[in-house]
Each structure stands twice: as C-alpha cells, then as structure tokens.
PDB file of C-alpha atoms in Angstrom:
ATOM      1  CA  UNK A   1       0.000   0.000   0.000  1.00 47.00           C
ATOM      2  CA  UNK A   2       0.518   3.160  -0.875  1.00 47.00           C
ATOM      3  CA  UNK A   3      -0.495   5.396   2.056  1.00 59.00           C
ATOM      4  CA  UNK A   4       1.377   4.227   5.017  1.00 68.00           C
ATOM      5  CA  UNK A   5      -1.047   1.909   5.741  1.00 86.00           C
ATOM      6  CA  UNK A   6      -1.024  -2.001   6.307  1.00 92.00           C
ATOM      7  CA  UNK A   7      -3.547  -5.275   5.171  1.00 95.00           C
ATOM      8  CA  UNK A   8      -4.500  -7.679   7.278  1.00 97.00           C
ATOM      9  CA  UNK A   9      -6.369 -10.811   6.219  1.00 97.00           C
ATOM     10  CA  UNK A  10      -8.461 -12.651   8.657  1.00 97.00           C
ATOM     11  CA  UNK A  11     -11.016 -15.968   8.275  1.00 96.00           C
ATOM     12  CA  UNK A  12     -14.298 -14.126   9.019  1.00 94.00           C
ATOM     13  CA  UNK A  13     -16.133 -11.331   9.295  1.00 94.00           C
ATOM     14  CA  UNK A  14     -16.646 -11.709  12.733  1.00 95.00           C
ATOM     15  CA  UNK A  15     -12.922 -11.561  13.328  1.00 97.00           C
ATOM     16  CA  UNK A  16     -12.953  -8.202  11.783  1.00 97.00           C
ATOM     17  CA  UNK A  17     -14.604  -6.457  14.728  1.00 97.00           C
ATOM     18  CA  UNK A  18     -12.723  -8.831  17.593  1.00 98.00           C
ATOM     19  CA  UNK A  19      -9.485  -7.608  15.870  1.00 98.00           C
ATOM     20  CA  UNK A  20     -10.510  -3.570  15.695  1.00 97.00           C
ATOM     21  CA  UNK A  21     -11.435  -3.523  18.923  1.00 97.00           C
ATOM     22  CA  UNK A  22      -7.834  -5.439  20.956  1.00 97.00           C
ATOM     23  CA  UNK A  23      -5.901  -2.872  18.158  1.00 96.00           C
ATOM     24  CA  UNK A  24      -8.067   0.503  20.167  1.00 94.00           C
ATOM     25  CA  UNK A  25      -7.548  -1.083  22.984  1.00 94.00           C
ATOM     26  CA  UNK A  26      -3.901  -1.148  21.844  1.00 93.00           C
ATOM     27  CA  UNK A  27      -4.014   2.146  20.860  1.00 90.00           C
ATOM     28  CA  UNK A  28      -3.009   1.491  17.496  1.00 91.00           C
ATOM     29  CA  UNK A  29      -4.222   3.896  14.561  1.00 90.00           C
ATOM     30  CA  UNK A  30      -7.114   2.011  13.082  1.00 91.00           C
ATOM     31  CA  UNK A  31      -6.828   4.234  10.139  1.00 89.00           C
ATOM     32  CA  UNK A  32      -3.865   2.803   9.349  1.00 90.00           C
ATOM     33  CA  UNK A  33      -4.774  -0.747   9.364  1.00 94.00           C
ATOM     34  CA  UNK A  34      -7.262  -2.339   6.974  1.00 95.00           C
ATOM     35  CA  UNK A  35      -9.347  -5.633   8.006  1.00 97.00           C
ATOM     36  CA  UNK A  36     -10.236  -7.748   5.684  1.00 96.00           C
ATOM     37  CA  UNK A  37     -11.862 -11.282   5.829  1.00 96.00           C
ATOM     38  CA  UNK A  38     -11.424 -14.264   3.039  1.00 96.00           C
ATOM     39  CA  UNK A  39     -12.884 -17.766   3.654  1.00 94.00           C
ATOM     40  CA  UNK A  40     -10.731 -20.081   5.237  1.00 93.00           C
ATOM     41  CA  UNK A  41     -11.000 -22.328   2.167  1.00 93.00           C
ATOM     42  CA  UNK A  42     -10.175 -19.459  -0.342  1.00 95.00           C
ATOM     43  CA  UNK A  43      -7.407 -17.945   1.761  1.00 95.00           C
ATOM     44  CA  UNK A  44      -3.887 -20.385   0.054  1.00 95.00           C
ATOM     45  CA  UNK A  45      -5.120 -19.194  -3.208  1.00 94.00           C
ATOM     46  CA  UNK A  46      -5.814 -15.503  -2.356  1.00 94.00           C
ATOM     47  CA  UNK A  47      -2.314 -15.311  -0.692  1.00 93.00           C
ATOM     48  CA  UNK A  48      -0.860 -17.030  -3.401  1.00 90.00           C
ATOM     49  CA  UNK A  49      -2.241 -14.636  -5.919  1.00 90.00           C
ATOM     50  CA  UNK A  50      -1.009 -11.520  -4.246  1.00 88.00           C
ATOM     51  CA  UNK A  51       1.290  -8.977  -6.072  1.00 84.00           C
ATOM     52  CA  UNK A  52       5.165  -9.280  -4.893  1.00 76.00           C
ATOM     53  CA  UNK A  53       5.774  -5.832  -3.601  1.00 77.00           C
ATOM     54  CA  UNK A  54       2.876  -6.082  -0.990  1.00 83.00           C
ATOM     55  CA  UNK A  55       5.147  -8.282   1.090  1.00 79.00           C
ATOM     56  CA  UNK A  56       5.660  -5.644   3.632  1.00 80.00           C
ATOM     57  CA  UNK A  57       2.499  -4.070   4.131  1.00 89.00           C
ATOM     58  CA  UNK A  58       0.136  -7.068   4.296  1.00 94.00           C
ATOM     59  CA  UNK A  59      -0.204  -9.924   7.086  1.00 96.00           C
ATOM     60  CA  UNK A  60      -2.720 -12.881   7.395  1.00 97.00           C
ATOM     61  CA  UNK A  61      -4.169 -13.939  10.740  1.00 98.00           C
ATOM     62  CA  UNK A  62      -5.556 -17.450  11.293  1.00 98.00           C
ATOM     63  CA  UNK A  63      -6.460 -19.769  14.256  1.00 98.00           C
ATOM     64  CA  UNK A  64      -4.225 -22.197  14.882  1.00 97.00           C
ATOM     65  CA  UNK A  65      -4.869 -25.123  17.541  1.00 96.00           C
ATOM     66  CA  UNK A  66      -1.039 -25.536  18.861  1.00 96.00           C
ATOM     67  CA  UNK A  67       0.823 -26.447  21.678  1.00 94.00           C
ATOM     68  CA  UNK A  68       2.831 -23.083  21.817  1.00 95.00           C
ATOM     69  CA  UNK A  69       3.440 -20.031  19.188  1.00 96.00           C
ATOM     70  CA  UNK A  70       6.115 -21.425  17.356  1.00 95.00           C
ATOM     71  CA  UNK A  71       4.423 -24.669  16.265  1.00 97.00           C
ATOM     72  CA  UNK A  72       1.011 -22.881  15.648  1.00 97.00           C
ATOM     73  CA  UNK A  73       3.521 -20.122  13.405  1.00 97.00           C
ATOM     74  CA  UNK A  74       5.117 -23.693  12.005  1.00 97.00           C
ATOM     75  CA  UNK A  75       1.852 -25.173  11.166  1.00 97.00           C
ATOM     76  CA  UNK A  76      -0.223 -22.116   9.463  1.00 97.00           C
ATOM     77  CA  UNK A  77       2.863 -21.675   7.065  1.00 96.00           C
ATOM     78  CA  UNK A  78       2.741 -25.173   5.684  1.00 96.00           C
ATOM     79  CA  UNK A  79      -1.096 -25.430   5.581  1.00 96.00           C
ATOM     80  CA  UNK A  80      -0.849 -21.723   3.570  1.00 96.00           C
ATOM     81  CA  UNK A  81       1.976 -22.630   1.362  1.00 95.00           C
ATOM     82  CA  UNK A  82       4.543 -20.743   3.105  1.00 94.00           C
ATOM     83  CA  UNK A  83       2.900 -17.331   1.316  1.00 93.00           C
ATOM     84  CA  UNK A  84       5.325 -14.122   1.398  1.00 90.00           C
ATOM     85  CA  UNK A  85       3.565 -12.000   3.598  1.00 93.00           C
ATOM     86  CA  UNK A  86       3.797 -11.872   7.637  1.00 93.00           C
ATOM     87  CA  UNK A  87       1.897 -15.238   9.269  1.00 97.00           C
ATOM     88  CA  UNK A  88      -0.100 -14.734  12.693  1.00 97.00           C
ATOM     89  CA  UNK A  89      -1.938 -17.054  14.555  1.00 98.00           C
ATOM     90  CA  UNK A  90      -4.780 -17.157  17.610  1.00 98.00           C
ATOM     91  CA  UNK A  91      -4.224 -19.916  19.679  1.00 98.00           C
ATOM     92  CA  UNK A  92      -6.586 -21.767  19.315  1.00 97.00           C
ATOM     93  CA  UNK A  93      -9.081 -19.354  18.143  1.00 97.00           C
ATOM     94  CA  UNK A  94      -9.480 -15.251  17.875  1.00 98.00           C
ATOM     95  CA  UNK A  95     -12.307 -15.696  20.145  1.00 97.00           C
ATOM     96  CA  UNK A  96      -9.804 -16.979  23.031  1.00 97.00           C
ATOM     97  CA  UNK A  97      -8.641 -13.411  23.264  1.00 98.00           C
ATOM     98  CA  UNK A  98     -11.809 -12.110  24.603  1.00 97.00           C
ATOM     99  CA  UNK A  99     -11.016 -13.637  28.010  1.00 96.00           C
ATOM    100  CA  UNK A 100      -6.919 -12.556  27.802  1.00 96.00           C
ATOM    101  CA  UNK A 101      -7.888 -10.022  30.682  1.00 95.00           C
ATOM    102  CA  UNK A 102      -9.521 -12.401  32.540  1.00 94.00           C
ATOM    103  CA  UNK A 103     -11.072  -9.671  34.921  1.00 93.00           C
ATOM    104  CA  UNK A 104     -12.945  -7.303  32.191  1.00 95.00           C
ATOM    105  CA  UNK A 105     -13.954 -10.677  30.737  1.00 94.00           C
ATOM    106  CA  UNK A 106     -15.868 -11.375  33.954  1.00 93.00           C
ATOM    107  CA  UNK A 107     -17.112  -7.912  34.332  1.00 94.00           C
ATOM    108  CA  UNK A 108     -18.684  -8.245  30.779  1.00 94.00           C
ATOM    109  CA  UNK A 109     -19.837 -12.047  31.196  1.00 92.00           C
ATOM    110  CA  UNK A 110     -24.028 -11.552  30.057  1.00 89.00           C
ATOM    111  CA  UNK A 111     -25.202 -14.908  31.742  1.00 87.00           C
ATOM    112  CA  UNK A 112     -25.013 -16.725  34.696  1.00 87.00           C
ATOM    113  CA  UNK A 113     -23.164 -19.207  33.135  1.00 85.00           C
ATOM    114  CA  UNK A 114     -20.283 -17.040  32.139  1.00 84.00           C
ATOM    115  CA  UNK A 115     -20.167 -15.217  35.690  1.00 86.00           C
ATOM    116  CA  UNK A 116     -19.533 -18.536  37.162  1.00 87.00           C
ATOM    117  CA  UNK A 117     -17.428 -20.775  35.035  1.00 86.00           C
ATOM    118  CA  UNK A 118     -15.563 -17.524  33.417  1.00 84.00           C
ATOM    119  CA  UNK A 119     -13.037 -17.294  36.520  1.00 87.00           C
ATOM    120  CA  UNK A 120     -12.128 -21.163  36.766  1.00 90.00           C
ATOM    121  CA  UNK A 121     -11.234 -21.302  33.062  1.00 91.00           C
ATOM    122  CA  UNK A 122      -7.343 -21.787  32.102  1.00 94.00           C
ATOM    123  CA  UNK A 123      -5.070 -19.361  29.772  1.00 95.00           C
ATOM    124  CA  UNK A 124      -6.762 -18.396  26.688  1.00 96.00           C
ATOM    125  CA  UNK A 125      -4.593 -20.758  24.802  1.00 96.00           C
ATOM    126  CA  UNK A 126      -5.399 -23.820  26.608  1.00 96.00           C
ATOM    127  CA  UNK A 127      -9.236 -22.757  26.687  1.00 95.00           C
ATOM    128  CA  UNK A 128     -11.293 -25.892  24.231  1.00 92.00           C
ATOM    129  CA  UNK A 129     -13.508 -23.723  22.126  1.00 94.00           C
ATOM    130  CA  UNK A 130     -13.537 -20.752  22.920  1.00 96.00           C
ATOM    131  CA  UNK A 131     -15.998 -19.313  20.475  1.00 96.00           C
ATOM    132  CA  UNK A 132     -18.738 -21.837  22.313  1.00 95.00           C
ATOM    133  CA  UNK A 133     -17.113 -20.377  25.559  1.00 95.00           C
ATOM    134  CA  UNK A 134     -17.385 -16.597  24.995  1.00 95.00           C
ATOM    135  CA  UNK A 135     -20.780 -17.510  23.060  1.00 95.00           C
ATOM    136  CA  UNK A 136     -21.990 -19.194  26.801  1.00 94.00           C
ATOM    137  CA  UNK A 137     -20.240 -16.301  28.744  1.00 94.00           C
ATOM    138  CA  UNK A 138     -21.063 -12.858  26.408  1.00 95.00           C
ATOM    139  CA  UNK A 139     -24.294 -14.146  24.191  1.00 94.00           C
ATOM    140  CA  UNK A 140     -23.879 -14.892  20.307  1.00 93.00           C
ATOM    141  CA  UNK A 141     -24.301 -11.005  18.859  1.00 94.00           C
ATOM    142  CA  UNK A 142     -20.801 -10.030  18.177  1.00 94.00           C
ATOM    143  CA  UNK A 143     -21.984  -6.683  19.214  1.00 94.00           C
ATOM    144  CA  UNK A 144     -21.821  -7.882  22.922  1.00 94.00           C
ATOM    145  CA  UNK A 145     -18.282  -9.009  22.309  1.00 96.00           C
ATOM    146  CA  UNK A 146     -17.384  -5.117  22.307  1.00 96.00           C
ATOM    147  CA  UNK A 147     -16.206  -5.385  25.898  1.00 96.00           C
ATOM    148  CA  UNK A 148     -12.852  -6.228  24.408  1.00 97.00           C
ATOM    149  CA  UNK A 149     -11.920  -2.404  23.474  1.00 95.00           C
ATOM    150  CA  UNK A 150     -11.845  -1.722  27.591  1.00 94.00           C
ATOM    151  CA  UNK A 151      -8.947  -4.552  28.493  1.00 96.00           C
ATOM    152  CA  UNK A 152      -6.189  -4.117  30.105  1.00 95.00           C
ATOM    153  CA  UNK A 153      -3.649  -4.833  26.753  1.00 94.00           C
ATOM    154  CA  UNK A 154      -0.707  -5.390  29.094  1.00 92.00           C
ATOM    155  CA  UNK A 155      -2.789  -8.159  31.083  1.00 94.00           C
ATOM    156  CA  UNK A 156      -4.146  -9.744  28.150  1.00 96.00           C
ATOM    157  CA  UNK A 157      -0.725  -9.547  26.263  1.00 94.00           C
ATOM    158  CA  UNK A 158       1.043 -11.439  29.304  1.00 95.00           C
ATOM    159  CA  UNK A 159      -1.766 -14.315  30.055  1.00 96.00           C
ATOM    160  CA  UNK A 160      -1.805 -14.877  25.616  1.00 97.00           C
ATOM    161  CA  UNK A 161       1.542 -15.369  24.093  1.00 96.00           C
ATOM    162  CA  UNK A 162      -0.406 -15.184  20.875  1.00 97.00           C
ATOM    163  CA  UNK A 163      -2.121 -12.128  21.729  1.00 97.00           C
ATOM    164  CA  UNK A 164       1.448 -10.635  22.268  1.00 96.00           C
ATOM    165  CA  UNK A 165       3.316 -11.795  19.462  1.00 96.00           C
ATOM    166  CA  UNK A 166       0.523 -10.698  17.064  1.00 97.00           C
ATOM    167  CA  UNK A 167       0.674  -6.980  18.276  1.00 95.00           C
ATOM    168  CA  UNK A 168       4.644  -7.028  18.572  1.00 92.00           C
ATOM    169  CA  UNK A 169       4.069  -8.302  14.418  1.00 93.00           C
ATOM    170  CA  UNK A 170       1.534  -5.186  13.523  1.00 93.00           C
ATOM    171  CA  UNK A 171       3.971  -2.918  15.362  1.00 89.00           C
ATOM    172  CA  UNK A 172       6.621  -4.056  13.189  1.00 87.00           C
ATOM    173  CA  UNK A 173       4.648  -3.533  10.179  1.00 89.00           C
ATOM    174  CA  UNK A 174       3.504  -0.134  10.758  1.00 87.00           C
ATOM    175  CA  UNK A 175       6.960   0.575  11.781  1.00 80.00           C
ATOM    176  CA  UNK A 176       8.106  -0.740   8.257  1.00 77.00           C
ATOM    177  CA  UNK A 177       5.862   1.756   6.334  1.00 74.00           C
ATOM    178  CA  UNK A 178       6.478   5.051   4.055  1.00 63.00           C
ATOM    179  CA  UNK A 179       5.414   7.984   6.401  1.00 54.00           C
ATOM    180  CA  UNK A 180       6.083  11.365   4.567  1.00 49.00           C
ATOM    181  CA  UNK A 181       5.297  13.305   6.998  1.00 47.00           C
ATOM    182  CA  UNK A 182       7.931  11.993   9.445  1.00 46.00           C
ATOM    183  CA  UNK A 183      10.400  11.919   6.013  1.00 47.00           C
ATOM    184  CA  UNK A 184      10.032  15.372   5.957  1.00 46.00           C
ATOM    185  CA  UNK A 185      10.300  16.268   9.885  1.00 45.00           C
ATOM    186  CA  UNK A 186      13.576  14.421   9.930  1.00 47.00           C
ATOM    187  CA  UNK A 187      15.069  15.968   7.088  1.00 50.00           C
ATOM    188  CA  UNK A 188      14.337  19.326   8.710  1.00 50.00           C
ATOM    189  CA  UNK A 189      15.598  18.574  11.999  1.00 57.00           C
ATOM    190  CA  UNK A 190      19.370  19.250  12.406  1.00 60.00           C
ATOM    191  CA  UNK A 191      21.486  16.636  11.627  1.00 66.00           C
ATOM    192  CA  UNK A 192      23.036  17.288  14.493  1.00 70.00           C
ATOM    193  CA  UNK A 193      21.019  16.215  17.264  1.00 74.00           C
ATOM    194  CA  UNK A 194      20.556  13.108  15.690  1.00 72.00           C
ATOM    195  CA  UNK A 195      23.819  12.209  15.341  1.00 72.00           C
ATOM    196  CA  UNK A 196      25.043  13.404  18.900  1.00 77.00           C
ATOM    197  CA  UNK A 197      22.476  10.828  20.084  1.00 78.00           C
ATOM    198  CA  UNK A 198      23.970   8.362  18.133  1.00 81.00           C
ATOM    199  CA  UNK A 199      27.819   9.541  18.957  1.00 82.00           C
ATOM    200  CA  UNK A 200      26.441   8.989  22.920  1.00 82.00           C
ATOM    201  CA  UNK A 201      26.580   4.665  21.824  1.00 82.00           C
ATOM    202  CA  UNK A 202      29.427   3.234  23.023  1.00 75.00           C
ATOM    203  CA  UNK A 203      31.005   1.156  20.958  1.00 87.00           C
ATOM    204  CA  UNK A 204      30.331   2.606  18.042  1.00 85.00           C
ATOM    205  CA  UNK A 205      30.563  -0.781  16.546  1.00 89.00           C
ATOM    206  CA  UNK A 206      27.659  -1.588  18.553  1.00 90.00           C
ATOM    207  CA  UNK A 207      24.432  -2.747  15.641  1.00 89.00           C
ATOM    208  CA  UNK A 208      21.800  -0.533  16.713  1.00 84.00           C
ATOM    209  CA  UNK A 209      19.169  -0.511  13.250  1.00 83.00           C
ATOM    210  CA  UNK A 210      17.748  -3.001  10.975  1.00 81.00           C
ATOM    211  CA  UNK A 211      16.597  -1.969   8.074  1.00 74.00           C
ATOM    212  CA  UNK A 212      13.257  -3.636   6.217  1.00 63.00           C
ATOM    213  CA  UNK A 213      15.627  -5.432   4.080  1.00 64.00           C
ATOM    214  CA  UNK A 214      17.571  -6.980   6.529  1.00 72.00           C
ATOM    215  CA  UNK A 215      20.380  -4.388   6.293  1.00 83.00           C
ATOM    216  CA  UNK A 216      22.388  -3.905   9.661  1.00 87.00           C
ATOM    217  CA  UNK A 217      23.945  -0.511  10.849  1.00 89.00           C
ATOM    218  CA  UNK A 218      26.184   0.053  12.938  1.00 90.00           C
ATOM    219  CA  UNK A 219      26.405   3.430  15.523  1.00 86.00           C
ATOM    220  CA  UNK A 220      29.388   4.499  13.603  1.00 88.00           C
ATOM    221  CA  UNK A 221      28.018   4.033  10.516  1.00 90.00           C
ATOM    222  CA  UNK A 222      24.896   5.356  11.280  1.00 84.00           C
ATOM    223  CA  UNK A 223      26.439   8.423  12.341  1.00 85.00           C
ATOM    224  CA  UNK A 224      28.248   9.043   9.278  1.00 87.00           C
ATOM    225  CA  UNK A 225      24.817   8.514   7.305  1.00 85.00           C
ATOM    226  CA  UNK A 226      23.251  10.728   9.442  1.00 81.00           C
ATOM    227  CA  UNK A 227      25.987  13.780   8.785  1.00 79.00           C
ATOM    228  CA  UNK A 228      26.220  12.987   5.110  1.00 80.00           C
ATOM    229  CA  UNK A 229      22.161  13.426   5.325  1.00 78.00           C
ATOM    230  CA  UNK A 230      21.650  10.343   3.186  1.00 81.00           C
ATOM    231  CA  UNK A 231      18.395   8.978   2.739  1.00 76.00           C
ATOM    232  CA  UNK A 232      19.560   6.127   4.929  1.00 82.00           C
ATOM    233  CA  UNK A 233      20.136   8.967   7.458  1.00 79.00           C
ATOM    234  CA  UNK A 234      17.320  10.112   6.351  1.00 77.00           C
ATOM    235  CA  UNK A 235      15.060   7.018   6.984  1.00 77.00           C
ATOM    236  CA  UNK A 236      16.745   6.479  10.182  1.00 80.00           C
ATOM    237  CA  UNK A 237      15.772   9.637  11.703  1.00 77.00           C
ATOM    238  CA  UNK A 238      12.238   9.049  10.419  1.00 73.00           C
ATOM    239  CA  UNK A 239      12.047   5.947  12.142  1.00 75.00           C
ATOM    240  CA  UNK A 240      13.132   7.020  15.285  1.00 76.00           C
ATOM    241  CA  UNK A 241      10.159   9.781  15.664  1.00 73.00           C
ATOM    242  CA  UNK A 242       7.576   7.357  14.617  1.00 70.00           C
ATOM    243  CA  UNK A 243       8.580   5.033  17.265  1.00 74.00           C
ATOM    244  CA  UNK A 244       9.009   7.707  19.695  1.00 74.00           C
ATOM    245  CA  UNK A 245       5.780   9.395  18.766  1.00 71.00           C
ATOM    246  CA  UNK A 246       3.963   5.813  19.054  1.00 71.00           C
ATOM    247  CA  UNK A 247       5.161   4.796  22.208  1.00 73.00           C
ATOM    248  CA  UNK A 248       4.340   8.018  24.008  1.00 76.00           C
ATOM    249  CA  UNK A 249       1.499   8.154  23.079  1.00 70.00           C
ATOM    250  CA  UNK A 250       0.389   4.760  24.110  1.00 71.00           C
ATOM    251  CA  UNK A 251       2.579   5.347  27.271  1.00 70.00           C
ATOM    252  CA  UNK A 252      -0.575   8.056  27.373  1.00 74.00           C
ATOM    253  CA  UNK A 253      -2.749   6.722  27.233  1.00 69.00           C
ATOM    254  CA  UNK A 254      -2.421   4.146  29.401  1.00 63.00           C
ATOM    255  CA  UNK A 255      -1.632   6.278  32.081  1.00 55.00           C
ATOM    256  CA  UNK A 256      -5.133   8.072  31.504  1.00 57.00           C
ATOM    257  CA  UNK A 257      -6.316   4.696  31.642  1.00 57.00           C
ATOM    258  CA  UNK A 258      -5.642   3.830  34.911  1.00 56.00           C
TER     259      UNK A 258
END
C-alpha cells in the first residue's frame, strides 16, 4: 500500500470487529490498518495470488490449535503454502482473546453461566472452544463481544503469548511503512542532534538498526549517514520519531487509563 497503511487478512467477518477492537484497545491507529476477511478455504489461493511488492504491508491472521506459538507459526505456514507475507496465529481461536484479561472478561460475562465458570477457566490458549465459551459467557451477537476495546492490553498480552506476538508483528509492520510526513520532519531537523544521540553509543561498533531489508547498521556508521544526510540517514531519523511518537502516546494513554 501506498499510504502508510497495512492489510491484514483474517477468516471471518466476525474476526474483523474482535481484531478492531484489541488494536483501540492497543491504541493502534485504526486508520492505518485495513481488516479484511477471506474464507478459510479461499485464503492459500488468495495469498498465493497476491502482487510481490505487498510483502511488507500485508499480514494474514488465522487460528491455529497448537501447543505453543512457534508450532502454531510452524503449522499455518505449511497449511498456507509458506505465502510471502507476515503469518499470525490465535491460539486456538481469535475468540480466546476475549477472556486474555480475565477480569474485564468477567465484568462483561451476560449470563449466569459465564459469571460462574468464566473465573475457573485456564489461559486463553489452553481454553477448548472458545468461540462456544465466549458464546456461553457474552451471548452470540458479536456486538456484545465489544467489551474487548476496555482490556487491560498489558494483562491480556502477558496471560496470551499469541495475543502478544501478534501486536509485537503489527507494530513491526507499521513501523516498516512510508510515512512522509515523518520523512520530511527528519530531514528538517538538524542533523546534528541526531547524530550526537547516536555519537552517545558506546562502541560505536555496537548494531543498533535493521533496516526492512535486513540491512544492519552500525552506531558508527549510522552516524556518518546521518551527517552525510543520506536517505539512509534520512530514513533512520524518520524511524526514530515514529517510534518515539507511538510509544508516548500509548505510554498516554495508558496512564489516563488507569
């Protein structure tokens, strides 16, 4: 894409909300991020038929019943054809994510049922179908699944390590994209305070930048990039803000959250 923005694929519709409302509860920019849902049974073939140079800016998201990340990550790859864009998976299921923060998930359960078989139930990856549990617990509407937009994201992210490792993936996608805006901030900025920052690593040997090619920088190098204003210095720079600017602001929020 184009705009700065990233595609992710997920297996239905009904993932589309579950997944918009853990990114705001994130505080990720939704406008930056566009859900869209293929059929489990289309989605090797729709992958397959996607244009190279989308490779950085598009992801898929499937459920995946595993015994940890890494074999659900092993599994989905095969089963997809090993396609070129990023792989995520819900272990076993999206819907196992509604109950990551175990305590709004209780505060939100709809029936009696949910209030009192909600707090005995195990880690949302070792929960058996979870879509029948949050179904029991929350009703079927998907509109009373929008509970999920009030977790606590740093809960939920610790009790799912498949929660976790799909945000840390969409970070590192929206890190990856174009941003003019920040381009154009960077270039203005002196040079100079950039690369004092820089001069302040010690080694200057030490790798501190990976580019989305798999490049590797090192502080000295960087530094000289930086003073030669380069577009790697250039890109750098850019980089830097956008993760600054992101992480403050979700630093933010959360503090206004609790």
């Amino acid at each position: 894409m184009q705009d700065g923005s990233i595609q992710l694929i997920v297996e239905n519709r009904n993932h589309i909300h579950i997944i918009s409302w853990i990114l705001e509860a994130a505080n990720y920019p939704l406008d930056k991020i566009k859900i869209n849902a293929v059929a489990k049974s289309n989605l090797k073939a729709f992958l397959q038929g996607l244009p190279p140079g989308i490779t950085r800016s598009c992801a898929v998201l499937v459920n995946c019943d595993a015994a940890s990340v890494p074999e659900a990550l092993d599994k989905a790859n095969r089963r997809l054809g090993s396609p070129s864009v990023g792989v995520f998976c819900a272990v076993p299921e999206v819907e196992a994510w509604l109950f990551a923060d175990e305590i709004t998930a209780i505060e939100n359960a709809k029936t009696q049922w949910g209030i009192e078989v909600s707090p005995a139930l195990p880690l949302p990856e070792d929960i058996k179908s979870p879509k029948s549990h949050a179904e029991l617990a929350f009703g079927k509407t998907i509109s009373s699944w929008q509970f999920v937009k009030d977790i606590n994201i740093d809960r939920a992210e610790a009790r799912s390590p498949s929660l976790r490792n799909f945000l840390q993936g969409i970070e590192r996608l929206l890190a990856d994209q174009p941003t003019p805006h920040f381009e154009s901030v960077s270039r203005n900025i002196s040079r100079d305070v950039f690369a004092g920052l820089i001069r302040e690593i010690i080694p200057a040997t030490t790798v501190i930048w990976k580019t989305a090619t798999g490049e590797l920088f090192t502080a000295g190098e960087l530094r000289k990039q930086i003073e030669e204003g380069t577009e790697i210095g250039q890109q750098y720079a850019s980089d830097v803000l956008r993760v600054a600017r992101d992480f403050m602001k979700r630093k933010a929020n959360r503090r206004e959250s609790e």
